[in-house]
Structure formats: C-alpha cells, structure tokens
mmCIF file of C-alpha atoms in Angstrom:
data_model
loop_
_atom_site.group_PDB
_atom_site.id
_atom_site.type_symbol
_atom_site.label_atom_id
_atom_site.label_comp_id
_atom_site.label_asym_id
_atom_site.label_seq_id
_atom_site.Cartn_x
_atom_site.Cartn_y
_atom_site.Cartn_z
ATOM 1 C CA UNK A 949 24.545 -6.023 -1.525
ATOM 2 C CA UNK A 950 25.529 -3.922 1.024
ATOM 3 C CA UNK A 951 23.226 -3.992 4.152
ATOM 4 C CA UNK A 952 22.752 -0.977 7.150
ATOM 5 C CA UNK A 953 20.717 -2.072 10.006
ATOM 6 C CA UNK A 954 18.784 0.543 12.000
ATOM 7 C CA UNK A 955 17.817 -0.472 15.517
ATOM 8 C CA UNK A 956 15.201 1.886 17.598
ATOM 9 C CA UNK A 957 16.599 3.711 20.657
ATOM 10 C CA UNK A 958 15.084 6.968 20.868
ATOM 11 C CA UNK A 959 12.138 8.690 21.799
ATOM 12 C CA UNK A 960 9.356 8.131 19.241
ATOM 13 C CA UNK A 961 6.341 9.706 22.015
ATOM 14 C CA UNK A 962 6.188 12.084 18.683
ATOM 15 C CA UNK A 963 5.591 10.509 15.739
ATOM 16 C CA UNK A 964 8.739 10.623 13.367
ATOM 17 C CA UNK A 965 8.813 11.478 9.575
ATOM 18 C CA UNK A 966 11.485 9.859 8.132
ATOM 19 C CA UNK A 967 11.469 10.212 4.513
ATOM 20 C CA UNK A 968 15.475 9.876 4.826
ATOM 21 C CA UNK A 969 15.285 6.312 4.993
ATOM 22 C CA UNK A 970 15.740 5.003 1.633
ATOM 23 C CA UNK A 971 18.333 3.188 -0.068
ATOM 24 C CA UNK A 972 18.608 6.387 -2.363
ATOM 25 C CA UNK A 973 19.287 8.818 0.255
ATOM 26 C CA UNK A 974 21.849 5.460 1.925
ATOM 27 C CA UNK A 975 23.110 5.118 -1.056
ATOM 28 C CA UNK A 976 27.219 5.719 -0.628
ATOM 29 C CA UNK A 977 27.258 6.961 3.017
ATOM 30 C CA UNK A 978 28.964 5.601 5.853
ATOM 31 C CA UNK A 979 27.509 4.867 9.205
ATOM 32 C CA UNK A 980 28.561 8.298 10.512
ATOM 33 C CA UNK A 981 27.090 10.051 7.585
ATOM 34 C CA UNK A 982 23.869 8.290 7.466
ATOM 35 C CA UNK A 983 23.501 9.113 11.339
ATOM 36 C CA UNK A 984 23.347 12.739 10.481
ATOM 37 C CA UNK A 985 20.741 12.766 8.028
ATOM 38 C CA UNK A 986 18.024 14.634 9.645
ATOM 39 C CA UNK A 987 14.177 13.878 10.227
ATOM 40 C CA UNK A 988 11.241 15.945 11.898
ATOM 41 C CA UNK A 989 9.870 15.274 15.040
ATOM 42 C CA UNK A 990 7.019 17.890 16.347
ATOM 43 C CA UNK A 991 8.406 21.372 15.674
ATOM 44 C CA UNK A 992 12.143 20.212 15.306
ATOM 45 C CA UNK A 993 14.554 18.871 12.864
ATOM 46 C CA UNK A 994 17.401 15.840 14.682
ATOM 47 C CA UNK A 995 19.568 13.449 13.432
ATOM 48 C CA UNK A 996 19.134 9.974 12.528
ATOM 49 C CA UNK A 997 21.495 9.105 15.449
ATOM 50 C CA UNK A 998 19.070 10.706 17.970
ATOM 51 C CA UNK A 999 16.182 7.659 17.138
ATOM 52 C CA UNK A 1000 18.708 4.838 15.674
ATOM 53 C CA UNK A 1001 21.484 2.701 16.457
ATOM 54 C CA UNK A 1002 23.464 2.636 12.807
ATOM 55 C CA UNK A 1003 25.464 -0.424 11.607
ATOM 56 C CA UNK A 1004 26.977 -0.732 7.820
ATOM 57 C CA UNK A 1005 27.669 1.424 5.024
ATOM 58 C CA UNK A 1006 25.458 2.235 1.973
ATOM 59 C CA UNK A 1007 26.125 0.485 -1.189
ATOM 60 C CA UNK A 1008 27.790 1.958 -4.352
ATOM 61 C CA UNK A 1009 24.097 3.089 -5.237
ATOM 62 C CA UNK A 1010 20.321 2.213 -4.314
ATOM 63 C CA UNK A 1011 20.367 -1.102 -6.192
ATOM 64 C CA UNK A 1012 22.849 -1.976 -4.135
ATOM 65 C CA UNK A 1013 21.519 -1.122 -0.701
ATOM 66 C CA UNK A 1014 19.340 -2.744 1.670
ATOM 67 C CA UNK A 1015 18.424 -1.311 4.878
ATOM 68 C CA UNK A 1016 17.225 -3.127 7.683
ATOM 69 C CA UNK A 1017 15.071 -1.458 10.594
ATOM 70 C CA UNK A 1018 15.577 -4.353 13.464
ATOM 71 C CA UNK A 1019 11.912 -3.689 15.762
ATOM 72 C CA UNK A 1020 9.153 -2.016 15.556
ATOM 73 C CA UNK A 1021 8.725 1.344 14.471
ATOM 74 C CA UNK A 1022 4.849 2.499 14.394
ATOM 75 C CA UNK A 1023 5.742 5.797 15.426
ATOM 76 C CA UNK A 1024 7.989 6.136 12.542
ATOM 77 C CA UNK A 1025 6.428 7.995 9.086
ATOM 78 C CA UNK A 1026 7.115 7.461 5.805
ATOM 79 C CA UNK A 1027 9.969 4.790 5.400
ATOM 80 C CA UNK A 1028 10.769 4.090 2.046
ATOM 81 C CA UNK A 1029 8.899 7.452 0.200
ATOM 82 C CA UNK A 1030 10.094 7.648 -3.163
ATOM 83 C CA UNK A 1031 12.401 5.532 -3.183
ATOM 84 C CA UNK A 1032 13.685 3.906 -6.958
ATOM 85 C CA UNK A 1033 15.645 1.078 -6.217
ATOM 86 C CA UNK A 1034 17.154 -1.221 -3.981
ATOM 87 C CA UNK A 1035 15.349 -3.233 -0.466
ATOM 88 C CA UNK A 1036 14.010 -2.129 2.751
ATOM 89 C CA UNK A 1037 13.127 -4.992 5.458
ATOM 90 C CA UNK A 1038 10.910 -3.679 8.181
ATOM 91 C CA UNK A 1039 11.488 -6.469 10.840
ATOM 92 C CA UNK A 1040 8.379 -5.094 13.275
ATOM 93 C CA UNK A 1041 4.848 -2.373 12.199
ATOM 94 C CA UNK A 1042 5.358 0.736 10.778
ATOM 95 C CA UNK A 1043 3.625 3.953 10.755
ATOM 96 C CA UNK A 1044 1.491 6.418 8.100
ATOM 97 C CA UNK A 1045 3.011 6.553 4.576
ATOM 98 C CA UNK A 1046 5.165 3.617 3.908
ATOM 99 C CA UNK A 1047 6.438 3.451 0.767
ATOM 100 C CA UNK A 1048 4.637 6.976 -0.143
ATOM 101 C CA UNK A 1049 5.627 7.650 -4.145
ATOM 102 C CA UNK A 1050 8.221 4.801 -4.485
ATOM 103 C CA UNK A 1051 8.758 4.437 -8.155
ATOM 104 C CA UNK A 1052 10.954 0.939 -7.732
ATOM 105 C CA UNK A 1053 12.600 -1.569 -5.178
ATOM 106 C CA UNK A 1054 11.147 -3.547 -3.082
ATOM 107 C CA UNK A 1055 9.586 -2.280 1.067
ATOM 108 C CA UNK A 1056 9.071 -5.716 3.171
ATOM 109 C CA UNK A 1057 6.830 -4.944 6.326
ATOM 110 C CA UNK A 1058 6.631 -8.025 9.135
ATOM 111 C CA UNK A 1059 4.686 -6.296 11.102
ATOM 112 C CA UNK A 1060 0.960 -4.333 10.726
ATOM 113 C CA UNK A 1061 1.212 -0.514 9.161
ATOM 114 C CA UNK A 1062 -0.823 2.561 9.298
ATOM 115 C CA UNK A 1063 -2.964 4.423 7.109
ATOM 116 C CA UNK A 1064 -1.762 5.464 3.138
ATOM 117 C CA UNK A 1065 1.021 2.807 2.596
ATOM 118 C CA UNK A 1066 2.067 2.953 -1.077
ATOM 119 C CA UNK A 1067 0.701 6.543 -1.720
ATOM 120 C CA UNK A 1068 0.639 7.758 -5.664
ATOM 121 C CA UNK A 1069 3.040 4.537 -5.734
ATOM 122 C CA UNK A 1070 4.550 4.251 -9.297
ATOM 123 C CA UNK A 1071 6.795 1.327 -9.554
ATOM 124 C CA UNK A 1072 8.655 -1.495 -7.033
ATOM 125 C CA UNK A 1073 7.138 -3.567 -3.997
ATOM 126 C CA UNK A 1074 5.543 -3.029 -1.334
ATOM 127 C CA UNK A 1075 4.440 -6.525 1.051
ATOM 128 C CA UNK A 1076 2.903 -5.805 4.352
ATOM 129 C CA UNK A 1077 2.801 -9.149 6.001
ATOM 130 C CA UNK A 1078 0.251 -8.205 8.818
ATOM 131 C CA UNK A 1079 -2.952 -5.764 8.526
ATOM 132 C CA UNK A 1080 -2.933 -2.365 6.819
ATOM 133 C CA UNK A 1081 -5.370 0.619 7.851
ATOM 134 C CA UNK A 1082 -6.737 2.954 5.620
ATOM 135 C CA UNK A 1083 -6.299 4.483 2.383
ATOM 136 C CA UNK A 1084 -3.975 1.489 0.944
ATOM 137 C CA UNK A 1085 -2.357 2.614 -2.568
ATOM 138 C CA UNK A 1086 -5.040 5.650 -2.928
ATOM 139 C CA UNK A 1087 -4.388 8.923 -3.763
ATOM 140 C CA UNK A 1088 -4.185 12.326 -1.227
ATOM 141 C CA UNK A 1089 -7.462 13.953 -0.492
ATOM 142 C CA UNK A 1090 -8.665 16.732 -2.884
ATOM 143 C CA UNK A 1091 -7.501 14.279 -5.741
ATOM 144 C CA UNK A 1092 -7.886 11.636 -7.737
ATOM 145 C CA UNK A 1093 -4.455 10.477 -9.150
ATOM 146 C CA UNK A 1094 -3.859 7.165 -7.100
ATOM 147 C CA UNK A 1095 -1.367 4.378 -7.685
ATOM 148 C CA UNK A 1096 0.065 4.450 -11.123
ATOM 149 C CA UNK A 1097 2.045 1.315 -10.763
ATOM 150 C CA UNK A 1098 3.565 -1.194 -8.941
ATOM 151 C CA UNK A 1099 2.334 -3.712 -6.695
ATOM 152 C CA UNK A 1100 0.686 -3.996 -2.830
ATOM 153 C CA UNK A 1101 0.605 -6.972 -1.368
ATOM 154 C CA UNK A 1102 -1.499 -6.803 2.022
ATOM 155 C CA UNK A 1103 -1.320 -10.142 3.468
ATOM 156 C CA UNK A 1104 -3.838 -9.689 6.283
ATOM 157 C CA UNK A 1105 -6.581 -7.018 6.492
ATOM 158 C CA UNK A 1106 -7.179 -3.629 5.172
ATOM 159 C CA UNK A 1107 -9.107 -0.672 6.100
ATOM 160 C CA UNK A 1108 -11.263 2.059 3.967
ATOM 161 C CA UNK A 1109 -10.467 3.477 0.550
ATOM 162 C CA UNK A 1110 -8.115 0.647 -0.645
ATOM 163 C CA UNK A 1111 -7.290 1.968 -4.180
ATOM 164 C CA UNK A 1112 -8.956 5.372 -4.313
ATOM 165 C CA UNK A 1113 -7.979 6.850 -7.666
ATOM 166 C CA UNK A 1114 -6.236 3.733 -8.610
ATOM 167 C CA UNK A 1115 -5.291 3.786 -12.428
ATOM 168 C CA UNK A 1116 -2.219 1.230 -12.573
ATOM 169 C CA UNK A 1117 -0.498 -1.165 -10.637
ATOM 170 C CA UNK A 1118 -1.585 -4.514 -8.517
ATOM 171 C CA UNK A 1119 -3.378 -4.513 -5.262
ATOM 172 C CA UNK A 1120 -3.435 -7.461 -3.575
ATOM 173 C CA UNK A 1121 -5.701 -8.066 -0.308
ATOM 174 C CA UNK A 1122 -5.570 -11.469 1.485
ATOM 175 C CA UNK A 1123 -8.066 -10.739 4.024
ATOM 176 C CA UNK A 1124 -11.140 -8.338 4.512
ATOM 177 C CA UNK A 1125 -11.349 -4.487 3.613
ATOM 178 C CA UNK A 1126 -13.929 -2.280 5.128
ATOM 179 C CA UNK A 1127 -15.769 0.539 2.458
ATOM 180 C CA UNK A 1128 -15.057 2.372 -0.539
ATOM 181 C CA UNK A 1129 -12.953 0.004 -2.031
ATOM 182 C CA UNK A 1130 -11.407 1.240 -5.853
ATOM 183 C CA UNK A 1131 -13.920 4.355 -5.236
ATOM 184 C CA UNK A 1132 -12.927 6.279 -8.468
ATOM 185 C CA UNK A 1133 -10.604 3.932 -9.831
ATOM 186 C CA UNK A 1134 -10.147 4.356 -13.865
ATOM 187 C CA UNK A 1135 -7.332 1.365 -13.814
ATOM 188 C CA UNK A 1136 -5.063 -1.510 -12.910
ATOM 189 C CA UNK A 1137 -6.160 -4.143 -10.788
ATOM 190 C CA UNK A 1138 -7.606 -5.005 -7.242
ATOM 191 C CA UNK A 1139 -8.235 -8.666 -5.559
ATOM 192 C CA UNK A 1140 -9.375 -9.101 -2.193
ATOM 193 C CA UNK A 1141 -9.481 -12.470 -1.614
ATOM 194 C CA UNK A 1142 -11.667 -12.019 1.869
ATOM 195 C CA UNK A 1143 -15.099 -9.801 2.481
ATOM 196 C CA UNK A 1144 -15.964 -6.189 1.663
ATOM 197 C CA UNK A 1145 -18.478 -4.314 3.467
ATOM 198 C CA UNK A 1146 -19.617 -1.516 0.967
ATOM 199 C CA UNK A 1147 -19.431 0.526 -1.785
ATOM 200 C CA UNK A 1148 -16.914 -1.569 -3.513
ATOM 201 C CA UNK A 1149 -16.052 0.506 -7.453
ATOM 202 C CA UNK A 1150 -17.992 3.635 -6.673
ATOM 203 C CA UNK A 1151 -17.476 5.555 -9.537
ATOM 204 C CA UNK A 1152 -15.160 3.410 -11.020
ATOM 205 C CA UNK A 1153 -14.588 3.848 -14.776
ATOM 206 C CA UNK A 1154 -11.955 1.241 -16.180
ATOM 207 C CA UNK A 1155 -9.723 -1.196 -13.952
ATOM 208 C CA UNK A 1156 -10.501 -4.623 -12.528
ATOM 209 C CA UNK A 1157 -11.626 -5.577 -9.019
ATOM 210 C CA UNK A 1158 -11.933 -8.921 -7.883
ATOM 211 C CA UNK A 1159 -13.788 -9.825 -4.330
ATOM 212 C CA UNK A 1160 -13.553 -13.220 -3.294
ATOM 213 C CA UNK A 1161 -15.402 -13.166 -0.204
ATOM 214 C CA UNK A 1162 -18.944 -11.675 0.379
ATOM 215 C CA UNK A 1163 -20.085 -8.204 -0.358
ATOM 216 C CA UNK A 1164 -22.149 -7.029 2.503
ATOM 217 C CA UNK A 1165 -24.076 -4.059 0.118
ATOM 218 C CA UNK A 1166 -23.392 -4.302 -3.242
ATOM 219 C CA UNK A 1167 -22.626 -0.843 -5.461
ATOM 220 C CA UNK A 1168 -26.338 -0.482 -7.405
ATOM 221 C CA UNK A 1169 -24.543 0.973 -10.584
ATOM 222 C CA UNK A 1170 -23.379 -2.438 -11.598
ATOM 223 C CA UNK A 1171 -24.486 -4.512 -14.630
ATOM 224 C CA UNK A 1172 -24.100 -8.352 -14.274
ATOM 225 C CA UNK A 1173 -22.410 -9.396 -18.577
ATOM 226 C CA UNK A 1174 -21.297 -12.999 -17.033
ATOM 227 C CA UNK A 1175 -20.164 -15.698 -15.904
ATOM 228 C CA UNK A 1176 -16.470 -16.753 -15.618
ATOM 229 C CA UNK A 1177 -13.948 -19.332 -13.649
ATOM 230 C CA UNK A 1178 -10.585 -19.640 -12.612
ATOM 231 C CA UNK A 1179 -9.124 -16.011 -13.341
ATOM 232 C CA UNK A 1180 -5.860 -14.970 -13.836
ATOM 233 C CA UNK A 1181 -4.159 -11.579 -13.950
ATOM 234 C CA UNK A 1182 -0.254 -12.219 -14.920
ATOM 235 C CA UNK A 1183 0.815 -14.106 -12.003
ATOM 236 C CA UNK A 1184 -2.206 -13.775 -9.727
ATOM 237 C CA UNK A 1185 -4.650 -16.075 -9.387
ATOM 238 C CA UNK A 1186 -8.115 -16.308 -9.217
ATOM 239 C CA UNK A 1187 -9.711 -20.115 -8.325
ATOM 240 C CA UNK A 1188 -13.560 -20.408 -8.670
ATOM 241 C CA UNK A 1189 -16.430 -19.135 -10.177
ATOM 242 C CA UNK A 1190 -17.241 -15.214 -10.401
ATOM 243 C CA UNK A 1191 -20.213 -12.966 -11.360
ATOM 244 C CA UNK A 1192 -18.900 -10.677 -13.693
ATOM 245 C CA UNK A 1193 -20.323 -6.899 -13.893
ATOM 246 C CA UNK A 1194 -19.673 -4.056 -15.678
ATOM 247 C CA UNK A 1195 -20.061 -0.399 -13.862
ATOM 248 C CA UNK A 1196 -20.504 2.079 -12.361
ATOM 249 C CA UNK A 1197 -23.719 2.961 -14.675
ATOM 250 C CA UNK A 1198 -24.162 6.043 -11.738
ATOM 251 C CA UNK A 1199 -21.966 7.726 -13.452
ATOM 252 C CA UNK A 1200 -22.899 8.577 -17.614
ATOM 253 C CA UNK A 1201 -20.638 8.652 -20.868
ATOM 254 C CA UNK A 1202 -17.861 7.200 -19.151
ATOM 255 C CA UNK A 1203 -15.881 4.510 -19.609
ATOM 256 C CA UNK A 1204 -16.500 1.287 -17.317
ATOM 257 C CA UNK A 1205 -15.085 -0.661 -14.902
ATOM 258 C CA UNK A 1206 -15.289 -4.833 -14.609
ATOM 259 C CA UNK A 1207 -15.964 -5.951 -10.885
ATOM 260 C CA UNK A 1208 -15.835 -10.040 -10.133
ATOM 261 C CA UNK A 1209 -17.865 -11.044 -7.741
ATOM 262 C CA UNK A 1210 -17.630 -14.284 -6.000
ATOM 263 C CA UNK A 1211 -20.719 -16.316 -7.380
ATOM 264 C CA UNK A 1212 -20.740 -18.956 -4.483
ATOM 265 C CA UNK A 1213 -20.638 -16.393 -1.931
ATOM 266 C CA UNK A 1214 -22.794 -14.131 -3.190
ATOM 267 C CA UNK A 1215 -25.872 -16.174 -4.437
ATOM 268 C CA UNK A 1216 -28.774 -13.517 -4.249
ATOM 269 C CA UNK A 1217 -26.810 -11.225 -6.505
#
C-alpha cells in the first residue's frame, strides 16, 4: 500500500478545512500534485503545500492509499470527509468533522478530536483513541438523518448528542458522555461502557443503547420488560447484568427503542 505522510508546517491560527485529504482525492497523484490540491482558510483558498510538508505518492486507487498526518492537527477540519476506501492515521488531535460522510476505509485518530466526528457516516472506521466532543456520529442541525452505518469507536470520553438521529451503524463509547445521548435515534446500536448524565434515548424509536455506567437522570418515557446478562452485539461485548427497557413512551404510535441499563449501577431504577 502506498503511504504519503503529511507533516504540519504552516500557519493553522485559522482553522483549516481540508476535505482534500482523503485517500480518494490521493488516490494516483504524486507529491507535487497532491501539494496543490487546495483547502480554505478564512476568506481564501491555498495549497496543500502552504500547511504540509508532502512525502510519497498516492496509490493506484483509494484502497491502496494510506495517508499519514505526522503531529497534531486540531486546527485542521474535516480529514477524511467522504472518503470510500483506503486508511488515514492521524498520529496527534484533530479538529471539527473528522471523517464527515465517509462511506468506507478506515480514519485512526491518536490524539483527542472536536465536535461532529463521523457526521451522516455511512460505511468504514472511524477510532478516536483519546476523547471526542460533541455531536459524535449525529446528524446536522435542522435534521434528523444521523449515522447510517459504519462504526465509531471513542476510546476515551465523549461530549453531548452522541448519536443524534442515529439509524445504523456501531457507536462505541469507552468512557463517559454528557446529555442527549441517541436523542431521536430510530436505529443501530450505542454502548457506553462509562456514565451518562441525562436524557439518554429521548425520543428514540427503534435502535439499541447500552450504558454501562450510571445514569445520573434517567429518560421518564422508559418501560422496564427485563432482565438480561452478558450481551453481545456481533463482536461487541456486553459483561454483566442489565435492566432492560423499552421507550420512549413520550412519544405515541411509534415504534420503540430498547435501552440497557446497568442493573448493579443503577439499583433504585
């Protein structure tokens, strides 16, 4: 696989988008060429060159392309968006939008990102080794078509609104998340294997959410049906014993949702 390594030099005091950086838009360039693909900063268009050291050539197509951004680039926007195929290795934090829309391939993040990383995501990876902000996997405001498909694997923390509008794909949290977790969702799957603070399925009509840690304030709308152990959703897995519920009631002649609830931390629901 062929391999192009991006190392910061420029001025990133304004954020950068950089929706050019994909293995797609790589994809049989040179070093020279890929230098010239432009990105906004502020009120101007530059060229990759102006932000990035460039070493190696694109593969023969996407699948065959990795890129690799060598240090941290939190002032750099939407790395990986849309992207089908192929690897991107994020050696440092990124900033807003990772991933936005990728329908395949695989984004690897060592560092912490911003808010709305995997955006509308249809398809691929995206691992975020650190902490993620808000809006993980959700949908834009003003609507309610989330993640599709896919997988998010957050290994730290996450913010608000993980999986708003969610109706396919895997979200996986290993920490905590804040409120309005899967507000909306109508499908796929989220585990948080830490705490949530609030308002966790809101709305939510079909799906699965699974909270392994202690919900501060439980959504009312929810219906305890059981009691299970030891869950497992294809590869992901679930040890212990969970309160299951069906929900959210709020919201009439809809479909429902099915929230587990860790039973040992959460006795007094």
């Amino acid at each position: 696989m062929a391999e192009v390594i991006l190392r910061p030099t420029g001025n990133f005091d304004l954020t950068v988008e950089a929706e050019v950086v994909t293995p797609d838009n790589f994809a049989g360039k040179n070093a020279q060429e890929i230098g010239k693909l432009l990105v906004w900063q502020g009120p101007q268009q530059l060229p990759l060159t102006d932000f990035f050291e460039i070493k190696g050539n694109g593969g023969i197509s996407a699948q065959d392309t990795t890129i690799i951004i060598d240090g941290n680039v939190s002032r750099v926007k939407r790395i990986g968006e849309g992207m089908t195929a192929g690897k991107v290795h994020v050696k440092g934090s990124t900033g807003m939008h990772v991933g936005n829309s990728m329908a395949g391939g695989e984004i690897l993040v060592e560092g912490n990102t911003d808010s709305w990383p995997g955006m509308e995501m249809k398809g691929g990876l995206l691992h975020i080794k650190g902490n993620a902000l808000d809006h993980v996997g959700s949908a834009y405001r003003g609507s309610w078509r989330g993640m599709t498909g896919g997988r998010i694997v957050i290994d730290g923390d996450a913010g608000n609104q993980v999986g708003g509008g969610i109706s396919g794909g895997e979200i996986v949290i290993g920490g905590n998340i804040a409120n309005f977790c899967g507000t909306r969702m109508n499908g796929g799957l989220i585990v948080v294997r830490g705490n949530a603070i609030r308002t966790v399925g809101a709305e939510m009509t079909g799906g699965t959410i699974v909270v392994g840690g202690t919900i501060e304030k439980f959504t009312p709308g929810f219906m305890q049906t059981a009691v299970e152990s030891n869950l497992k959703f294809n590869d992901i897995e679930c040890p212990g014993e969970y309160k299951k519920f069906a929900g959210d009631y709020a919201i009439p002649q809809k479909g429902k949702g099915v929230m587990y609830v860790s039973a040992e931390n959460n006795e007094d629901l």
